[in-house]
């Protein structure tokens, strides 16, 4: 998963460095100010743990074994911001001292393996283990978090590698860096991660977290990441901001109606023609009246957002009731 | 000889080969258990760490350059290798790297050993390019579904092989420069160099502490693996093997967090308030400026080619 140097163009590397600089800054500020956080020795130890855990082979059914990354474990135990820094430190040491992963590609590798894995792993775990998880959810939640996080990371890596032939070619059209298109990089990265590395990360994360819960090893303070009230305020703000969508003109890419698609391409595939207009939805176009004023449209947007959020919250509540064991 | 009625079955088996330690699975492929493999990983990594900590600061051309200038220069040349689209520039960078290695008393064999895995991987990854299904050209033998359209093309000679050669050369150039950095720079000098290059102190201090803590956690990990090995005679099933792995990983995590607490308290008791005070290294001298000038020259050359 570590992208070596030479595979990404310098402008891609520069872009990811530029994208990660404010993230690292925010992470260092957030981490050091988090209540209950014991300062940078914990980051160093977290990074060292991530290093060491990669040396342990995780036995998997069938007699084979592989190693996990440990970033999701750190994300859950230390919190995503601290895990982001610890993961970046691990990658920096690997690149600078051990030649594992590129120095120029450090920004991209940090984006994939530190940012995506720690945040996706943490929030998936939080979503699946809300309330007081029982034994089953206590195992399923970290396993799913590990599995999804490493696959998201692999997908991002595949996109970065697959974008190279589009953005970096010589005048004859010959790729200058990683030469394979997305049609090749995505399956090449995703198939082994979906089938082999994903299960290893899932198994390893679930196993380690089960012992972490038994021994009550946790440094993450829920308060630092906001309780339910913070979440509700955030949700309310997002709902009130939904009318911003009215500013956008035209149809989002890939969300064309059958008529729009026909206008763009000159033909309509048979399946799309048959299924495209079959069910327009409960409130097509968020229930907007065609020629209504902007205020009325904004009201419809807000009502749609409230309805959608309420349905999802209710569905999760029902699911939680069913899964509470 | 007394009968072995109460002994477990594995104890009665006569084996000519050494007992596989914690080997989950069967067959020749799994003859070495995962504890052994974990121990191998830990041991080889420890050796590399110790060698790195002690053995890279010898006297030589690169070692005589101030660490921040050395780091800056090598990164500038690596960037040049990443930017250039001309194989001659790339070849010259590889040649310069080899000469720098010789001048810095780093054996070419050592440099090749560090670079070879990346080069071989890049070559294997690029092998399909010889079939021409990546590069433009007239199709002579279309194969496969449209999404993965494969074709032997008439352009192989013009694009395929040279492109593979160029790509692998680029990987070799950049990786060998990174290897040269780690072979000529002790971790302490590297962290000092990063500080002088204005990398945030929090980041450098954490890097440094991580490197130091690696030794401590490696010892704990090695002890844990050895303890597992010494307590196991027969073949463990996969479930108990997994339990062992999880308990050891959690133990290492717990020890890491306890150590962090202790270090944090020790730092606080010594007056650490979150502000990092660092020593300023010696000023740059003539050869450092010469080196920076050379590396910038290579960088600017690469922009034009």
Coordinates of C-alpha atoms in Angstrom, one line a residue:
Chain A
X1 CA 0.0 0.0 0.0
X2 CA 3.0 2.3 0.5
X3 CA 3.4 4.2 -2.8
X4 CA 7.1 4.3 -3.6
X5 CA 8.7 7.3 -5.3
X6 CA 8.6 7.4 -9.0
X7 CA 5.0 6.2 -9.3
X8 CA 3.3 9.5 -8.7
X9 CA 4.0 12.7 -10.7
X10 CA 5.6 15.6 -8.7
X11 CA 2.5 17.7 -9.1
X12 CA 0.4 14.8 -7.5
X13 CA 2.9 14.6 -4.7
X14 CA 2.9 18.4 -4.3
X15 CA -0.9 18.4 -4.3
X16 CA -1.1 15.9 -1.5
X17 CA 1.6 17.7 0.5
X18 CA -0.4 20.9 0.2
X19 CA -3.6 19.1 1.2
X20 CA -2.1 17.4 4.2
X21 CA -0.3 20.5 5.6
X22 CA -3.4 22.1 7.1
X23 CA -4.6 18.6 8.2
X24 CA -1.4 18.0 10.1
X25 CA -1.6 21.5 11.6
X26 CA -5.2 20.9 12.7
X27 CA -4.3 17.5 14.0
X28 CA -1.5 18.7 16.2
X29 CA -3.6 21.6 17.6
X30 CA -6.6 19.3 18.2
X31 CA -4.5 16.5 19.8
X32 CA -2.6 18.7 22.2
X33 CA -5.7 20.4 23.4
X34 CA -7.8 17.3 23.8
X35 CA -8.7 16.7 27.4
X36 CA -7.1 13.7 28.9
X37 CA -4.4 13.6 26.3
X38 CA -0.9 13.1 27.7
X39 CA 1.0 14.9 25.1
X40 CA 3.4 13.9 22.4
X41 CA 5.0 10.9 24.2
X42 CA 1.7 9.1 23.5
X43 CA 1.9 10.0 19.8
X44 CA 5.5 8.6 19.7
X45 CA 4.4 5.5 21.5
X46 CA 1.4 5.1 19.2
X47 CA 3.6 5.4 16.1
X48 CA 6.1 2.9 17.6
X49 CA 3.1 0.5 18.3
X50 CA 2.0 0.8 14.7
X51 CA 5.5 -0.1 13.7
X52 CA 5.8 -3.1 15.9
X53 CA 2.3 -4.5 15.2
X54 CA 3.2 -4.8 11.6
X55 CA 5.9 -7.4 12.5
X56 CA 3.4 -9.8 14.1
X57 CA 1.9 -12.2 11.8
X58 CA -1.8 -12.6 12.2
X59 CA -2.9 -16.3 11.8
X60 CA -5.9 -16.5 9.5
X61 CA -8.0 -19.6 8.7
X62 CA -6.4 -21.9 6.3
X63 CA -3.0 -21.7 7.9
X64 CA -1.8 -18.6 6.2
X65 CA -0.8 -15.4 7.9
X66 CA -0.3 -11.7 7.2
X67 CA 0.2 -8.5 9.0
X68 CA -2.1 -5.7 9.9
X69 CA -1.4 -1.9 9.9
X70 CA -2.7 -1.1 13.3
X71 CA -3.9 2.4 12.2
X72 CA -7.6 1.6 12.9
X73 CA -6.7 0.3 16.4
X74 CA -4.9 3.5 17.1
X75 CA -7.8 5.6 15.7
X76 CA -10.2 3.8 18.0
X77 CA -8.0 3.9 21.1
X78 CA -6.3 7.3 20.8
X79 CA -8.9 9.1 18.6
X80 CA -8.6 9.9 14.9
X81 CA -6.5 13.1 15.1
X82 CA -3.9 11.5 17.3
X83 CA -3.9 8.4 15.1
X84 CA -3.4 10.6 12.1
X85 CA -0.3 12.1 13.5
X86 CA 1.0 8.7 14.8
X87 CA 0.3 7.2 11.4
X88 CA 2.1 10.0 9.6
X89 CA 5.1 9.7 11.9
X90 CA 5.3 5.9 11.2
X91 CA 5.2 6.6 7.5
X92 CA 7.9 9.3 7.8
X93 CA 10.2 7.0 9.7
X94 CA 9.6 4.2 7.2
X95 CA 10.3 6.5 4.2
X96 CA 13.3 8.3 5.7
X97 CA 15.1 5.5 7.5
X98 CA 13.9 2.3 5.9
X99 CA 13.1 3.2 2.4
X100 CA 9.6 1.8 2.7
X101 CA 7.3 4.2 0.8
X102 CA 8.4 7.3 -1.0
X103 CA 9.8 10.4 0.5
X104 CA 8.2 12.5 -2.2
X105 CA 5.1 10.5 -2.0
X106 CA 4.9 11.0 1.8
X107 CA 1.9 13.4 1.5
X108 CA -0.1 10.9 -0.6
X109 CA 0.8 8.0 1.6
X110 CA -0.2 10.0 4.7
X111 CA -3.5 10.9 3.1
X112 CA -4.3 7.3 2.3
X113 CA -2.9 5.4 5.3
X114 CA -3.1 7.9 8.1
X115 CA -6.0 10.3 7.3
X116 CA -8.4 8.0 5.5
X117 CA -7.8 4.9 7.7
X118 CA -7.8 6.6 11.1
X119 CA -10.9 8.7 10.4
X120 CA -13.0 6.2 8.5
X121 CA -12.1 3.4 11.0
X122 CA -12.9 5.6 14.0
X123 CA -16.3 6.8 12.7
X124 CA -17.4 3.5 11.4
X125 CA -16.5 2.0 14.8
X126 CA -18.4 4.7 16.6
X127 CA -21.5 4.3 14.3
X128 CA -21.6 0.6 14.8
X129 CA -20.8 0.5 18.5
X130 CA -23.1 3.2 19.8
X131 CA -24.7 2.8 23.2
X132 CA -23.5 -0.2 25.1
X133 CA -22.4 -2.8 22.6
X134 CA -22.7 -6.4 23.5
X135 CA -20.2 -9.2 22.7
X136 CA -21.3 -9.5 19.0
X137 CA -21.3 -5.8 18.2
X138 CA -18.1 -5.5 20.2
X139 CA -16.4 -7.8 17.7
X140 CA -18.3 -6.8 14.6
X141 CA -17.8 -3.1 14.9
X142 CA -14.0 -3.0 14.9
X143 CA -13.9 -5.8 12.3
X144 CA -16.1 -3.8 9.9
X145 CA -14.2 -0.6 10.7
X146 CA -10.8 -2.3 9.9
X147 CA -12.2 -3.9 6.8
X148 CA -13.8 -0.8 5.3
X149 CA -10.9 1.5 6.3
X150 CA -8.2 -0.6 4.6
X151 CA -10.4 -0.9 1.5
X152 CA -11.0 2.8 1.4
X153 CA -7.3 3.3 1.7
X154 CA -6.7 0.8 -1.1
X155 CA -9.3 2.5 -3.3
X156 CA -7.7 5.9 -2.8
X157 CA -4.3 4.5 -3.7
X158 CA -5.8 2.9 -6.8
X159 CA -7.4 6.3 -7.8
X160 CA -4.1 8.1 -7.3
X161 CA -2.1 5.6 -9.4
X162 CA -4.8 5.3 -12.0
X163 CA -5.0 9.1 -12.5
X164 CA -1.3 9.3 -13.5
X165 CA -1.8 8.3 -17.2
X166 CA -4.4 11.0 -17.4
X167 CA -2.4 13.8 -15.9
X168 CA 1.2 13.0 -16.7
X169 CA 2.1 11.9 -20.2
X170 CA 4.7 13.0 -22.7
X171 CA 3.8 14.7 -26.0
X172 CA 3.4 11.3 -27.6
X173 CA 0.9 10.3 -25.0
X174 CA 3.2 7.8 -23.2
X175 CA 2.7 7.8 -19.4
X176 CA 5.6 9.2 -17.5
X177 CA 4.7 7.7 -14.1
X178 CA 2.5 4.8 -13.0
X179 CA 1.2 3.8 -16.4
X180 CA -2.0 1.8 -15.7
X181 CA -5.4 3.3 -16.1
X182 CA -8.1 3.2 -13.5
X183 CA -9.6 0.2 -15.3
X184 CA -6.5 -1.7 -14.2
X185 CA -5.4 -0.1 -10.9
X186 CA -8.8 -0.3 -9.2
X187 CA -9.3 -4.1 -9.6
X188 CA -5.6 -4.7 -9.1
X189 CA -5.7 -2.9 -5.7
X190 CA -9.2 -3.8 -4.6
X191 CA -9.4 -7.5 -5.3
X192 CA -6.5 -8.5 -3.0
X193 CA -7.7 -6.0 -0.4
X194 CA -11.3 -7.2 -0.5
X195 CA -10.3 -10.8 -0.4
X196 CA -7.1 -11.0 1.7
X197 CA -5.7 -7.9 3.3
X198 CA -9.2 -6.6 4.3
X199 CA -10.0 -9.8 6.3
X200 CA -6.6 -9.7 8.0
X201 CA -7.1 -6.1 9.1
X202 CA -10.6 -6.9 10.2
X203 CA -9.6 -9.9 12.1
X204 CA -6.6 -8.2 13.7
X205 CA -8.5 -5.1 14.7
X206 CA -11.3 -7.1 16.2
X207 CA -8.9 -9.3 18.1
X208 CA -6.8 -6.5 19.5
X209 CA -9.9 -4.4 20.4
X210 CA -11.5 -7.3 22.2
X211 CA -8.4 -7.4 24.5
X212 CA -8.3 -3.6 24.7
X213 CA -11.9 -3.6 26.0
X214 CA -11.2 -6.4 28.4
X215 CA -8.2 -4.5 29.9
X216 CA -9.9 -1.2 29.5
X217 CA -7.0 0.3 27.6
X218 CA -8.5 3.5 26.2
X219 CA -7.1 7.0 25.9
X220 CA -9.8 8.5 23.7
X221 CA -12.1 10.9 25.5
X222 CA -15.5 11.1 24.0
X223 CA -15.9 14.7 25.1
X224 CA -13.0 15.7 22.9
X225 CA -14.9 14.6 19.9
X226 CA -18.3 15.9 21.0
X227 CA -21.2 14.1 22.5
X228 CA -24.6 13.6 21.1
X229 CA -25.5 17.3 21.7
X230 CA -22.6 18.4 19.5
X231 CA -23.7 15.9 16.8
X232 CA -27.3 17.3 16.9
X233 CA -26.1 20.9 16.6
X234 CA -23.9 19.9 13.7
X235 CA -26.8 18.1 12.0
X236 CA -29.1 21.1 12.5
X237 CA -26.6 23.4 11.0
X238 CA -26.2 21.1 8.0
X239 CA -30.0 20.9 7.6
X240 CA -30.2 24.7 7.6
X241 CA -27.5 25.0 5.1
X242 CA -29.1 22.7 2.6
X243 CA -30.7 25.5 0.5
X244 CA -27.1 26.3 -0.6
X245 CA -27.8 23.6 -3.2
X246 CA -30.1 26.2 -4.9
X247 CA -27.0 28.2 -5.9
X248 CA -25.8 25.4 -8.1
X249 CA -27.0 25.4 -11.6
X250 CA -27.5 22.4 -13.9
X251 CA -27.6 18.8 -13.0
X252 CA -24.8 17.2 -11.0
X253 CA -22.6 15.0 -13.1
X254 CA -23.9 11.5 -13.4
X255 CA -27.4 12.4 -12.0
X256 CA -29.0 13.1 -15.4
X257 CA -32.6 12.2 -16.1
X258 CA -33.2 10.0 -19.2
X259 CA -34.1 13.1 -21.2
X260 CA -30.9 14.9 -20.2
X261 CA -28.8 11.8 -20.8
X262 CA -30.3 11.5 -24.3
X263 CA -29.5 15.2 -25.0
X264 CA -25.9 14.7 -23.9
X265 CA -25.1 11.5 -25.6
X266 CA -27.6 11.2 -28.4
X267 CA -28.9 7.8 -27.3
X268 CA -30.5 6.1 -24.3
X269 CA -29.4 2.6 -23.2
X270 CA -32.3 0.1 -23.2
X271 CA -32.0 -0.6 -19.4
X272 CA -32.0 3.1 -18.6
X273 CA -35.0 3.7 -20.7
X274 CA -36.9 0.9 -19.1
X275 CA -36.0 1.6 -15.5
X276 CA -35.0 5.3 -15.4
X277 CA -38.4 6.9 -14.9
X278 CA -40.1 3.9 -13.2
X279 CA -40.3 5.5 -9.8
X280 CA -39.8 9.2 -9.5
X281 CA -39.4 9.1 -5.7
X282 CA -41.6 10.3 -2.8
X283 CA -40.7 13.9 -3.4
X284 CA -39.0 14.4 -6.8
X285 CA -36.5 17.2 -6.8
X286 CA -37.0 17.5 -3.1
X287 CA -40.7 18.3 -3.5
X288 CA -40.0 21.7 -5.2
X289 CA -42.8 23.4 -7.1
X290 CA -41.5 24.2 -10.5
X291 CA -41.9 28.0 -10.6
X292 CA -41.9 28.7 -6.9
X293 CA -39.9 31.5 -5.3
X294 CA -36.4 30.9 -3.9
X295 CA -37.8 31.1 -0.3
X296 CA -40.4 28.4 -1.0
X297 CA -37.8 26.2 -2.6
X298 CA -35.4 26.8 0.4
X299 CA -38.3 25.7 2.7
X300 CA -38.8 22.5 0.7
X301 CA -35.0 21.8 0.9
X302 CA -35.0 22.2 4.7
X303 CA -38.2 20.0 5.0
X304 CA -36.6 17.4 2.8
X305 CA -33.4 17.4 4.9
X306 CA -35.4 17.1 8.1
X307 CA -37.5 14.2 6.7
X308 CA -34.5 12.4 5.4
X309 CA -32.5 12.8 8.6
X310 CA -35.5 11.7 10.7
X311 CA -36.0 8.6 8.6
X312 CA -32.3 7.6 8.8
X313 CA -32.2 8.2 12.6
X314 CA -35.3 6.2 13.0
X315 CA -33.9 3.4 10.9
X316 CA -30.7 3.4 12.9
X317 CA -32.7 3.4 16.2
X318 CA -34.7 0.4 15.0
X319 CA -31.5 -1.4 13.9
X320 CA -29.9 -0.6 17.3
X321 CA -33.0 -2.0 19.1
X322 CA -32.8 -5.2 17.1
X323 CA -29.0 -5.6 17.5
X324 CA -28.9 -4.8 21.2
X325 CA -27.4 -8.0 22.5
Chain B
X1 CA 10.4 -47.7 30.1
X2 CA 7.1 -46.7 31.7
X3 CA 4.0 -46.6 29.4
X4 CA 2.9 -43.2 28.1
X5 CA -0.8 -43.8 28.7
X6 CA -1.5 -40.3 30.1
X7 CA 0.6 -38.4 27.6
X8 CA -1.0 -36.4 24.8
X9 CA -0.9 -37.9 21.4
X10 CA 1.6 -35.3 20.0
X11 CA 4.0 -36.4 22.8
X12 CA 4.1 -40.0 21.5
X13 CA 4.8 -39.0 17.9
X14 CA 8.3 -39.6 16.8
X15 CA 9.4 -36.6 14.7
X16 CA 12.8 -36.3 13.0
X17 CA 12.3 -32.6 12.2
X18 CA 12.3 -29.8 14.8
X19 CA 8.9 -29.1 16.2
X20 CA 7.2 -26.2 14.4
X21 CA 6.4 -23.5 16.9
X22 CA 2.8 -22.4 16.9
X23 CA 2.5 -23.4 13.3
X24 CA -1.1 -23.0 12.3
X25 CA -2.0 -24.9 9.1
X26 CA -0.4 -27.9 7.6
X27 CA 2.1 -28.8 4.9
X28 CA 5.6 -27.7 4.0
X29 CA 4.6 -24.1 3.4
X30 CA 3.6 -23.7 7.0
X31 CA 6.5 -25.6 8.5
X32 CA 7.6 -22.5 10.2
X33 CA 5.1 -21.2 12.7
X34 CA 3.8 -17.6 12.7
X35 CA 5.6 -17.0 16.0
X36 CA 8.9 -17.9 14.4
X37 CA 8.0 -15.6 11.5
X38 CA 7.1 -12.8 13.9
X39 CA 10.4 -13.4 15.7
X40 CA 12.3 -13.3 12.5
X41 CA 10.7 -10.0 11.6
X42 CA 11.4 -8.5 15.0
X43 CA 15.0 -9.8 15.0
X44 CA 15.9 -8.6 11.5
X45 CA 14.2 -5.2 12.2
X46 CA 16.2 -4.8 15.5
X47 CA 19.4 -5.6 13.7
X48 CA 18.6 -2.9 11.1
X49 CA 17.8 -0.4 13.8
X50 CA 21.0 -1.1 15.7
X51 CA 23.1 -0.9 12.5
X52 CA 21.4 2.3 11.6
X53 CA 21.9 3.8 15.0
X54 CA 25.6 2.9 15.1
X55 CA 27.0 2.4 11.7
X56 CA 26.0 5.1 9.2
X57 CA 28.0 8.0 10.5
X58 CA 31.4 7.1 9.0
X59 CA 33.7 9.5 7.2
X60 CA 33.0 10.2 3.6
X61 CA 31.9 12.8 1.1
X62 CA 28.3 13.0 2.1
X63 CA 28.9 12.5 5.8
X64 CA 31.1 15.6 5.8
X65 CA 28.2 17.7 4.6
X66 CA 26.0 19.3 7.3
X67 CA 22.9 17.1 7.8
X68 CA 20.3 19.7 6.8
X69 CA 22.3 20.6 3.6
X70 CA 22.7 16.9 2.9
X71 CA 19.0 16.2 3.3
X72 CA 18.1 19.3 1.2
X73 CA 20.5 18.3 -1.6
X74 CA 19.5 14.7 -1.8
X75 CA 15.8 15.7 -1.8
X76 CA 16.4 18.2 -4.6
X77 CA 18.1 15.6 -6.7
X78 CA 15.4 13.1 -5.9
X79 CA 12.8 15.7 -7.0
X80 CA 14.9 16.2 -10.2
X81 CA 14.8 12.5 -10.9
X82 CA 11.0 12.6 -10.4
X83 CA 10.6 15.5 -12.7
X84 CA 12.8 14.8 -15.6
X85 CA 11.3 13.3 -18.8
X86 CA 14.7 12.7 -20.3
X87 CA 16.5 9.3 -19.9
X88 CA 19.9 10.9 -20.3
X89 CA 19.3 13.2 -17.2
X90 CA 18.0 10.2 -15.4
X91 CA 21.1 8.1 -16.3
X92 CA 23.4 10.9 -15.1
X93 CA 21.5 11.1 -11.8
X94 CA 22.0 7.4 -11.3
X95 CA 25.7 7.7 -12.2
X96 CA 26.1 10.6 -9.8
X97 CA 24.4 8.6 -7.1
X98 CA 26.7 5.7 -7.6
X99 CA 29.7 8.0 -7.5
X100 CA 28.4 9.7 -4.3
X101 CA 28.0 6.3 -2.7
X102 CA 31.6 5.4 -3.6
X103 CA 32.8 8.7 -2.3
X104 CA 30.8 8.3 0.9
X105 CA 32.4 4.8 1.5
X106 CA 29.0 3.1 1.0
X107 CA 29.5 0.0 -0.9
X108 CA 27.7 -0.3 -4.3
X109 CA 26.6 -3.8 -3.2
X110 CA 24.9 -2.3 -0.2
X111 CA 23.2 0.4 -2.3
X112 CA 22.1 -2.2 -4.9
X113 CA 20.8 -4.4 -2.0
X114 CA 18.6 -1.6 -0.8
X115 CA 17.4 -0.6 -4.3
X116 CA 17.0 -4.0 -5.9
X117 CA 13.6 -4.9 -4.3
X118 CA 12.0 -1.7 -5.5
X119 CA 13.5 -2.1 -9.0
X120 CA 12.4 -5.7 -9.3
X121 CA 8.9 -4.9 -8.1
X122 CA 8.7 -2.0 -10.6
X123 CA 9.9 -4.2 -13.4
X124 CA 7.4 -6.9 -12.6
X125 CA 4.7 -4.4 -12.3
X126 CA 5.6 -3.0 -15.7
X127 CA 5.9 -6.4 -17.5
X128 CA 2.5 -6.1 -19.1
X129 CA 3.7 -3.0 -20.8
X130 CA 5.8 -5.1 -23.0
X131 CA 2.6 -6.5 -24.4
X132 CA 1.7 -3.0 -25.4
X133 CA -1.7 -2.7 -23.8
X134 CA -0.9 0.4 -22.0
X135 CA 0.8 2.5 -24.6
X136 CA -0.6 3.9 -27.8
X137 CA -0.2 2.0 -31.1
X138 CA -2.0 0.1 -33.8
X139 CA -3.7 -3.0 -32.5
X140 CA -2.5 -6.2 -34.1
X141 CA -4.1 -8.7 -31.8
X142 CA -7.0 -7.5 -29.7
X143 CA -7.8 -9.5 -26.6
X144 CA -10.1 -9.3 -23.6
X145 CA -13.2 -7.3 -22.8
X146 CA -13.3 -3.7 -23.7
X147 CA -12.6 -2.4 -20.1
X148 CA -9.3 -4.3 -20.1
X149 CA -8.6 -4.1 -23.8
X150 CA -5.4 -5.9 -24.4
X151 CA -3.6 -5.7 -27.7
X152 CA -0.2 -6.5 -29.0
X153 CA 0.6 -3.3 -30.7
X154 CA 2.9 -2.2 -33.5
X155 CA 4.3 0.4 -31.1
X156 CA 6.0 -1.9 -28.7
X157 CA 9.4 -1.1 -29.9
X158 CA 8.7 2.6 -29.9
X159 CA 6.9 2.9 -26.6
X160 CA 6.7 -0.3 -24.6
X161 CA 10.3 -1.3 -23.8
X162 CA 11.7 2.2 -23.6
X163 CA 8.9 3.3 -21.4
X164 CA 9.4 0.3 -19.1
X165 CA 13.2 1.0 -19.0
X166 CA 12.5 4.7 -18.3
X167 CA 10.0 4.0 -15.5
X168 CA 12.3 1.5 -13.8
X169 CA 15.2 3.8 -14.1
X170 CA 13.2 6.6 -12.4
X171 CA 12.3 4.3 -9.5
X172 CA 15.9 3.1 -9.2
X173 CA 17.2 6.7 -9.2
X174 CA 14.8 8.0 -6.5
X175 CA 15.0 4.9 -4.3
X176 CA 18.8 4.8 -4.5
X177 CA 18.9 8.4 -3.4
X178 CA 16.6 7.7 -0.4
X179 CA 18.8 4.6 0.4
X180 CA 21.9 6.8 0.2
X181 CA 20.4 9.2 2.7
X182 CA 19.7 6.5 5.2
X183 CA 23.1 4.8 4.6
X184 CA 25.1 8.0 5.2
X185 CA 23.0 9.7 7.9
X186 CA 22.5 8.6 11.5
X187 CA 18.9 9.0 12.8
X188 CA 20.1 11.7 15.2
X189 CA 21.7 13.7 12.3
X190 CA 18.6 13.2 10.2
X191 CA 16.4 14.6 12.9
X192 CA 18.8 17.6 13.4
X193 CA 18.7 18.2 9.7
X194 CA 14.9 18.2 9.7
X195 CA 14.9 20.7 12.5
X196 CA 17.1 23.1 10.6
X197 CA 14.9 22.7 7.6
X198 CA 12.1 24.2 9.7
X199 CA 10.1 21.0 10.0
X200 CA 7.8 21.7 13.1
X201 CA 9.5 20.8 16.4
X202 CA 6.5 18.7 17.5
X203 CA 6.9 16.5 14.4
X204 CA 10.7 16.1 14.8
X205 CA 10.5 15.5 18.5
X206 CA 7.9 12.8 18.0
X207 CA 9.9 11.2 15.2
X208 CA 12.9 11.1 17.5
X209 CA 11.0 9.7 20.4
X210 CA 9.3 7.1 18.2
X211 CA 12.7 6.0 17.0
X212 CA 13.9 5.6 20.6
X213 CA 10.8 3.9 21.8
X214 CA 11.0 1.4 19.0
X215 CA 13.9 -0.3 20.8
X216 CA 11.8 -0.6 24.0
X217 CA 8.7 -1.9 22.3
X218 CA 10.8 -4.3 20.2
X219 CA 12.3 -5.8 23.4
X220 CA 8.8 -6.2 24.7
X221 CA 7.6 -7.7 21.5
X222 CA 10.6 -10.1 21.3
X223 CA 10.1 -11.2 24.9
X224 CA 6.4 -11.8 24.2
X225 CA 7.2 -13.9 21.1
X226 CA 9.9 -15.8 22.8
X227 CA 7.6 -16.5 25.8
X228 CA 5.0 -17.9 23.4
X229 CA 7.6 -20.0 21.7
X230 CA 9.1 -21.4 24.9
X231 CA 5.6 -22.4 26.2
X232 CA 4.5 -24.2 23.1
X233 CA 5.6 -27.7 22.1
X234 CA 2.9 -29.0 19.9
X235 CA 1.0 -27.5 17.0
X236 CA -1.5 -24.8 18.1
X237 CA -4.8 -24.4 16.4
X238 CA -5.7 -21.2 14.6
X239 CA -8.1 -20.0 17.2
X240 CA -5.6 -20.2 20.1
X241 CA -2.9 -18.7 17.8
X242 CA -5.2 -15.7 17.1
X243 CA -5.9 -15.4 20.8
X244 CA -2.2 -15.3 21.5
X245 CA -1.6 -12.7 18.9
X246 CA -4.4 -10.5 20.2
X247 CA -3.3 -10.7 23.8
X248 CA 0.3 -9.9 22.9
X249 CA -0.7 -6.9 20.7
X250 CA -2.9 -5.6 23.5
X251 CA -0.1 -6.1 26.0
X252 CA 2.3 -4.1 23.8
X253 CA -0.3 -1.4 23.4
X254 CA -0.9 -1.2 27.2
X255 CA 2.9 -1.1 27.9
X256 CA 3.2 1.6 25.3
X257 CA 0.6 3.7 26.9
X258 CA 2.0 3.2 30.4
X259 CA 5.4 4.2 29.2
X260 CA 3.9 7.3 27.5
X261 CA 2.3 8.2 30.8
X262 CA 5.6 7.8 32.7
X263 CA 7.6 9.8 30.1
X264 CA 4.9 12.5 30.1
X265 CA 5.0 12.8 33.9
X266 CA 8.8 12.8 33.9
X267 CA 8.9 15.6 31.3
X268 CA 6.3 17.6 33.2
X269 CA 8.3 17.2 36.4
X270 CA 11.4 18.5 34.6
X271 CA 9.6 21.6 33.6
X272 CA 8.4 20.7 30.1
X273 CA 5.6 23.1 29.1
X274 CA 5.1 22.1 25.5
X275 CA 7.8 24.4 24.1
X276 CA 10.6 22.7 22.3
X277 CA 14.0 24.1 22.8
X278 CA 16.6 22.9 20.3
X279 CA 20.3 23.5 19.8
X280 CA 21.3 25.3 16.7
X281 CA 23.8 23.3 14.8
X282 CA 27.1 24.6 13.4
X283 CA 26.8 27.1 10.5
X284 CA 27.1 25.9 6.9
X285 CA 30.5 26.0 5.4
X286 CA 31.9 26.2 1.9
X287 CA 31.4 22.6 1.0
X288 CA 27.8 22.7 2.2
X289 CA 27.1 25.6 -0.1
X290 CA 28.9 23.8 -3.0
X291 CA 26.7 20.7 -2.4
X292 CA 23.5 22.8 -2.3
X293 CA 24.6 24.5 -5.5
X294 CA 25.3 21.2 -7.2
X295 CA 21.9 19.7 -6.2
X296 CA 20.0 22.9 -7.3
X297 CA 21.9 22.8 -10.6
X298 CA 20.7 19.2 -11.2
X299 CA 17.2 20.2 -10.2
X300 CA 17.1 23.1 -12.6
X301 CA 18.6 21.0 -15.4
X302 CA 15.7 18.5 -14.9
X303 CA 13.1 21.3 -15.3
X304 CA 14.4 21.9 -18.8
X305 CA 14.6 18.3 -19.9

